[in-house]
Amino acid sequence: MSLSNTVTLTQQDNIGFIEVYNAPVNALSQSVRAGILAGIEWANSRADIDAIVIGCKGSTFIAGADIKEFGQPPIAPSLPTVLSAIRNSKKPVTAALHGTVLGGGFELALSCHYRIAMIGTNVGLPEVKLGLIPGAGGTQLLPRYIGLENALSMITSGNMASTDTMPDLVDMQIDEGTSGLKNAEKPEHAPIVNRAAISFAAGTASDPFLPPQHRRVPPSIKDVSFDEWRSKLAKKAKGQFAPQRAIDAIEAATLRPFDEAIKLERRFFLACRDSEQSASMRYAFFAEKQSAAAYKPSTISSNISSISVIGAGTMGIGIAIAFIDAGFNVTLVDTTEEQCSLGLKKIREHYEKMHEKGRISIAEKQQALSLMSSTYDYGKLADIDLVVEAAFEKMSVKKMIFSSLDAVCKPSTIFATNTSYLDINDIASSTTRPELVIGMHFFSPANIMKLVEVVKAKSTSEDAVNAVMNIAKQLRKVPVCVGVGFGFVGNRMYAAYGREANMLLLEGASPEQIDSAMEAWGMAMGPLTVNDMSGIDIAYKARREYPPIYNDPAYFRAADVMVEHGRLGRKTGAGFYRYENGKRLADPTTLTLVAAEAQKLGIEARQISDEDIQKRLVLALVNEGANLLEKGIARNVEDIDAIWLNGYGFPRFRGGPMYYAKSVGTKLIIENISYFHLSENKPWWEPSAYLNKM
Ligand code: 3HC
């Protein structure tokens, strides 16, 4: 029988089987909540039903509350009402788990009396990633199953864990012997686990049982130091209040009776849900998805199986690993046999380390290593489907590589360059297939960082763009399509941000003050620490290869002075900071060098507040972002925000630079930018015309 648009109930002997189907991830929309509640009530009213099973159709069990509903007026029944009905059901309820059981879906599973899981099922409470805490019992029930320390770790990180390693949580695990098969060859998990759960429920229907909150002893406060967790999270998730509220709610599990503590959890959840931080993080979740969603699945991308990465440097190795991780065959190419062997050795070491740390099995390690090979002979690349070039950042080098590849590769091979700054139109002109030349700009470390800027040049075909966007999705990246221009979108905006950090140095701020002000605002790392890490000489060279349009004598002079004195950053032991045994230290020499340069330029030192630093750097980002939208180099504000969240450590709780500007109000933003324009008299501070359209 149909219980709602998304939930059905079938009776199998004495078992009531409630089945949810709300594609794509079975989120707990209103019709799902209503359907499950109706099923529990119906089964409890029937003398011929002894036990209940809740399972799902499709690729996963319930992956959480329906995030789209959070901004709207709530419609009954609420999730706590549904889960309370499950916990208090007079007939035992079994959850049949597969896929990714997240948020409210996991809370539902924890509220059941029994759980059956398909091998490889992942569970998690990712609410903090949305500026929330679990709002339907997660903070109360999870510690009862896996202990306080483990629950604190899972809830405050939002990370998933496999039920394979959680015997206390799962009453029975189902393995149909499919683990050796590739994903495409595996049978659908849902019917297997649902069938198993129905026979398990039949077997235990007459056993005595207790509501889940009473089956286990509440954890004791003596088990853990909540204050240590609070200070750890204050550093790790700085500026965010959801992780702190999550700790408070978990602590309540040790101090108060279940019914009281669960009400407190709900109060914290609702306060988080209605906060600007959560609105920003929910926006970020959808902003990241819309970038890739605009690009159609492509027939070309489904035919891409062999990849060649040109250049066995740090970037090339990271890119090769990203492709191997996604199951592609990768041929690493460098100029000599020795360079190639060195590259392969680094890849092998990476997988050996992953295995030693227990992150991959021996079979997975062997599988990864079987996908890599190398050559220094371009002649061997004739049948490669996609080339990703990550060689030296010099136009003449890139052109030479691509014209040589053009001569040997089959006509359908796509040529992608990982250039950070160079003109891809110019690179494409060195080939006879400009329609297949594209940018694939990874961020270091390329196997870890989520962002890939997919750069569409003047002649790049839609097919090639769709193919590369889809390949990047297969790498589980956040791909964002951008246009050609100095630094594309991310680095172009970063140049505006860095330019202001440099100006502030010349005006008397210290590197430590600038970095700590920006870190206090929420950036993962201050701009000068980042610059020291990546190498100050990289952008220095790029500015010479691609001269800036502005003729300002102070433009990046603080950074230039560092390079001119051999201070290239961490790699030379000194940059804006000094490094001893890997430790970052303040360096008075930087202040002396920068002050001397400021004097030459006639810039007077002044007192600068942290707030001034934050305002100036963030507004520089926003104005440059708006300029890129005006020029069509960036497609929309969501794309820019996805870039900054995934490539530059922009605080997720602020949504992204453009979302932040909109939430502050563009009128105020324009007034502030105009103030800088008047006081600084620099052309780049002219408010972008696009700000009025945001
Ligand atoms: N609500 C609404 N839509 C959701 C959703 C959710 N919880 N989770 C995913 N979606 C949508 C996505 O927006 C996407 O839509 P689109 O096709 O229109 O772009 C579609 O489902 C597929 O999602 P993905 O592209 O992300 O698919 P993947 O297979 O890569 O990943 C996933 C699946 C792991 C489930 C991932 O989508 C995810 O992490 N979702 C968020 C899960 C989550 O945060 N749950 C907790 C919600 S808060 C909560 O439950 C509060 C509770 O405590 C009261």
JSON list of C-alpha atoms and ligand atoms in Angstrom, two decimals, residues 23-25 27-28 59-60 63-70 79-80 100 102-105 107 124-127 129-130 132-138 160 266 269 285-286 289-290 293 476, ligand 1:
[
{"chain": "A", "resi": 23, "resn": "ALA", "atom": "CA", "xyz": [15.49, 9.83, -5.49]},
{"chain": "A", "resi": 24, "resn": "PRO", "atom": "CA", "xyz": [18.32, 10.62, -5.65]},
{"chain": "A", "resi": 25, "resn": "VAL", "atom": "CA", "xyz": [19.40, 10.17, -1.99]},
{"chain": "A", "resi": 27, "resn": "ALA", "atom": "CA", "xyz": [16.27, 12.59, 1.78]},
{"chain": "A", "resi": 28, "resn": "LEU", "atom": "CA", "xyz": [13.72, 12.92, 4.57]},
{"chain": "A", "resi": 59, "resn": "SER", "atom": "CA", "xyz": [21.58, 3.61, -4.37]},
{"chain": "A", "resi": 60, "resn": "THR", "atom": "CA", "xyz": [21.42, 4.50, -0.68]},
{"chain": "A", "resi": 63, "resn": "ALA", "atom": "CA", "xyz": [21.15, 10.38, 3.39]},
{"chain": "A", "resi": 64, "resn": "GLY", "atom": "CA", "xyz": [19.68, 12.96, 5.76]},
{"chain": "A", "resi": 65, "resn": "ALA", "atom": "CA", "xyz": [17.08, 15.63, 6.20]},
{"chain": "A", "resi": 66, "resn": "ASP", "atom": "CA", "xyz": [16.02, 17.40, 3.00]},
{"chain": "A", "resi": 67, "resn": "ILE", "atom": "CA", "xyz": [18.38, 20.37, 3.09]},
{"chain": "A", "resi": 68, "resn": "LYS", "atom": "CA", "xyz": [16.14, 22.30, 0.67]},
{"chain": "A", "resi": 69, "resn": "GLU", "atom": "CA", "xyz": [13.37, 22.36, 3.30]},
{"chain": "A", "resi": 70, "resn": "PHE", "atom": "CA", "xyz": [15.47, 24.12, 5.93]},
{"chain": "A", "resi": 79, "resn": "LEU", "atom": "CA", "xyz": [11.63, 14.28, 12.27]},
{"chain": "A", "resi": 80, "resn": "PRO", "atom": "CA", "xyz": [11.76, 14.07, 16.11]},
{"chain": "A", "resi": 100, "resn": "THR", "atom": "CA", "xyz": [25.60, 6.46, 2.72]},
{"chain": "A", "resi": 102, "resn": "LEU", "atom": "CA", "xyz": [23.77, 10.25, 6.89]},
{"chain": "A", "resi": 103, "resn": "GLY", "atom": "CA", "xyz": [22.33, 12.89, 9.23]},
{"chain": "A", "resi": 104, "resn": "GLY", "atom": "CA", "xyz": [18.65, 12.31, 9.95]},
{"chain": "A", "resi": 105, "resn": "GLY", "atom": "CA", "xyz": [18.92, 8.98, 8.08]},
{"chain": "A", "resi": 107, "resn": "GLU", "atom": "CA", "xyz": [19.50, 9.15, 13.45]},
{"chain": "A", "resi": 124, "resn": "GLY", "atom": "CA", "xyz": [27.85, 9.69, 9.51]},
{"chain": "A", "resi": 125, "resn": "LEU", "atom": "CA", "xyz": [26.42, 12.78, 11.11]},
{"chain": "A", "resi": 126, "resn": "PRO", "atom": "CA", "xyz": [27.70, 15.47, 8.71]},
{"chain": "A", "resi": 127, "resn": "GLU", "atom": "CA", "xyz": [25.50, 18.25, 10.16]},
{"chain": "A", "resi": 129, "resn": "LYS", "atom": "CA", "xyz": [29.45, 20.70, 7.62]},
{"chain": "A", "resi": 130, "resn": "LEU", "atom": "CA", "xyz": [26.15, 22.54, 7.18]},
{"chain": "A", "resi": 132, "resn": "LEU", "atom": "CA", "xyz": [24.14, 22.40, 12.20]},
{"chain": "A", "resi": 133, "resn": "ILE", "atom": "CA", "xyz": [24.20, 19.74, 14.87]},
{"chain": "A", "resi": 134, "resn": "PRO", "atom": "CA", "xyz": [22.23, 16.49, 14.68]},
{"chain": "A", "resi": 135, "resn": "GLY", "atom": "CA", "xyz": [18.68, 17.52, 15.54]},
{"chain": "A", "resi": 136, "resn": "ALA", "atom": "CA", "xyz": [16.82, 14.24, 16.06]},
{"chain": "A", "resi": 137, "resn": "GLY", "atom": "CA", "xyz": [18.72, 12.32, 18.72]},
{"chain": "A", "resi": 138, "resn": "GLY", "atom": "CA", "xyz": [22.12, 11.76, 17.07]},
{"chain": "A", "resi": 160, "resn": "MET", "atom": "CA", "xyz": [31.72, 9.17, 7.72]},
{"chain": "A", "resi": 266, "resn": "ARG", "atom": "CA", "xyz": [16.69, 20.08, 19.46]},
{"chain": "A", "resi": 269, "resn": "PHE", "atom": "CA", "xyz": [19.77, 22.38, 16.45]},
{"chain": "A", "resi": 285, "resn": "PHE", "atom": "CA", "xyz": [26.68, 22.83, -0.46]},
{"chain": "A", "resi": 286, "resn": "PHE", "atom": "CA", "xyz": [24.43, 23.68, -3.41]},
{"chain": "A", "resi": 289, "resn": "LYS", "atom": "CA", "xyz": [26.97, 21.18, -7.06]},
{"chain": "A", "resi": 290, "resn": "GLN", "atom": "CA", "xyz": [25.49, 23.70, -9.50]},
{"chain": "A", "resi": 293, "resn": "ALA", "atom": "CA", "xyz": [25.47, 20.22, -12.92]},
{"chain": "A", "resi": 476, "resn": "ARG", "atom": "CA", "xyz": [35.39, 13.47, -7.19]},
{"chain": "B", "resi": 1, "resn": "3HC", "atom": "N1", "xyz": [18.84, 17.09, 0.88]},
{"chain": "B", "resi": 1, "resn": "3HC", "atom": "C1", "xyz": [18.47, 17.51, -0.35]},
{"chain": "B", "resi": 1, "resn": "3HC", "atom": "N2", "xyz": [19.15, 17.20, -1.47]},
{"chain": "B", "resi": 1, "resn": "3HC", "atom": "C2", "xyz": [20.25, 16.45, -1.32]},
{"chain": "B", "resi": 1, "resn": "3HC", "atom": "C3", "xyz": [20.69, 16.00, -0.08]},
{"chain": "B", "resi": 1, "resn": "3HC", "atom": "C4", "xyz": [19.93, 16.34, 1.07]},
{"chain": "B", "resi": 1, "resn": "3HC", "atom": "N3", "xyz": [20.26, 15.92, 2.29]},
{"chain": "B", "resi": 1, "resn": "3HC", "atom": "N4", "xyz": [21.83, 15.28, -0.26]},
{"chain": "B", "resi": 1, "resn": "3HC", "atom": "C5", "xyz": [22.07, 15.28, -1.57]},
{"chain": "B", "resi": 1, "resn": "3HC", "atom": "N5", "xyz": [21.14, 15.98, -2.22]},
{"chain": "B", "resi": 1, "resn": "3HC", "atom": "C6", "xyz": [21.01, 16.18, -3.67]},
{"chain": "B", "resi": 1, "resn": "3HC", "atom": "C7", "xyz": [22.20, 16.97, -4.22]},
{"chain": "B", "resi": 1, "resn": "3HC", "atom": "O1", "xyz": [21.95, 18.36, -4.14]},
{"chain": "B", "resi": 1, "resn": "3HC", "atom": "C8", "xyz": [22.23, 16.46, -5.66]},
{"chain": "B", "resi": 1, "resn": "3HC", "atom": "O2", "xyz": [21.21, 17.16, -6.35]},
{"chain": "B", "resi": 1, "resn": "3HC", "atom": "P1", "xyz": [21.37, 17.49, -7.94]},
{"chain": "B", "resi": 1, "resn": "3HC", "atom": "O3", "xyz": [21.48, 16.16, -8.61]},
{"chain": "B", "resi": 1, "resn": "3HC", "atom": "O4", "xyz": [20.14, 18.25, -8.23]},
{"chain": "B", "resi": 1, "resn": "3HC", "atom": "O5", "xyz": [22.64, 18.31, -8.04]},
{"chain": "B", "resi": 1, "resn": "3HC", "atom": "C9", "xyz": [21.81, 15.02, -5.54]},
{"chain": "B", "resi": 1, "resn": "3HC", "atom": "O6", "xyz": [21.14, 14.90, -4.28]},
{"chain": "B", "resi": 1, "resn": "3HC", "atom": "C10", "xyz": [22.95, 14.03, -5.55]},
{"chain": "B", "resi": 1, "resn": "3HC", "atom": "O7", "xyz": [23.91, 14.43, -4.61]},
{"chain": "B", "resi": 1, "resn": "3HC", "atom": "P2", "xyz": [25.47, 14.34, -4.92]},
{"chain": "B", "resi": 1, "resn": "3HC", "atom": "O8", "xyz": [25.76, 14.88, -6.27]},
{"chain": "B", "resi": 1, "resn": "3HC", "atom": "O9", "xyz": [26.18, 14.95, -3.76]},
{"chain": "B", "resi": 1, "resn": "3HC", "atom": "O10", "xyz": [25.67, 12.77, -4.97]},
{"chain": "B", "resi": 1, "resn": "3HC", "atom": "P3", "xyz": [26.86, 11.91, -4.42]},
{"chain": "B", "resi": 1, "resn": "3HC", "atom": "O11", "xyz": [26.53, 10.52, -4.78]},
{"chain": "B", "resi": 1, "resn": "3HC", "atom": "O12", "xyz": [28.17, 12.48, -4.84]},
{"chain": "B", "resi": 1, "resn": "3HC", "atom": "O13", "xyz": [26.82, 12.07, -2.82]},
{"chain": "B", "resi": 1, "resn": "3HC", "atom": "C11", "xyz": [25.78, 12.15, -0.65]},
{"chain": "B", "resi": 1, "resn": "3HC", "atom": "C12", "xyz": [25.69, 11.62, -2.10]},
{"chain": "B", "resi": 1, "resn": "3HC", "atom": "C13", "xyz": [27.01, 11.52, 0.04]},
{"chain": "B", "resi": 1, "resn": "3HC", "atom": "C14", "xyz": [24.53, 11.74, 0.05]},
{"chain": "B", "resi": 1, "resn": "3HC", "atom": "C15", "xyz": [25.97, 13.69, -0.67]},
{"chain": "B", "resi": 1, "resn": "3HC", "atom": "O14", "xyz": [24.98, 14.24, -1.51]},
{"chain": "B", "resi": 1, "resn": "3HC", "atom": "C16", "xyz": [25.85, 14.34, 0.68]},
{"chain": "B", "resi": 1, "resn": "3HC", "atom": "O15", "xyz": [26.79, 14.36, 1.44]},
{"chain": "B", "resi": 1, "resn": "3HC", "atom": "N6", "xyz": [24.66, 14.91, 0.95]},
{"chain": "B", "resi": 1, "resn": "3HC", "atom": "C17", "xyz": [24.45, 15.66, 2.18]},
{"chain": "B", "resi": 1, "resn": "3HC", "atom": "C18", "xyz": [24.11, 14.74, 3.30]},
{"chain": "B", "resi": 1, "resn": "3HC", "atom": "C19", "xyz": [23.84, 15.52, 4.55]},
{"chain": "B", "resi": 1, "resn": "3HC", "atom": "O16", "xyz": [24.46, 16.54, 4.85]},
{"chain": "B", "resi": 1, "resn": "3HC", "atom": "N7", "xyz": [22.92, 15.03, 5.36]},
{"chain": "B", "resi": 1, "resn": "3HC", "atom": "C20", "xyz": [22.58, 15.68, 6.62]},
{"chain": "B", "resi": 1, "resn": "3HC", "atom": "C21", "xyz": [21.49, 16.68, 6.38]},
{"chain": "B", "resi": 1, "resn": "3HC", "atom": "S1", "xyz": [21.16, 17.62, 7.82]},
{"chain": "B", "resi": 1, "resn": "3HC", "atom": "C22", "xyz": [20.24, 16.58, 8.78]},
{"chain": "B", "resi": 1, "resn": "3HC", "atom": "O17", "xyz": [20.02, 15.45, 8.43]},
{"chain": "B", "resi": 1, "resn": "3HC", "atom": "C23", "xyz": [19.71, 17.19, 10.02]},
{"chain": "B", "resi": 1, "resn": "3HC", "atom": "C24", "xyz": [19.17, 16.19, 10.97]},
{"chain": "B", "resi": 1, "resn": "3HC", "atom": "O18", "xyz": [20.07, 15.96, 12.01]},
{"chain": "B", "resi": 1, "resn": "3HC", "atom": "C25", "xyz": [17.87, 16.67, 11.61]}
]
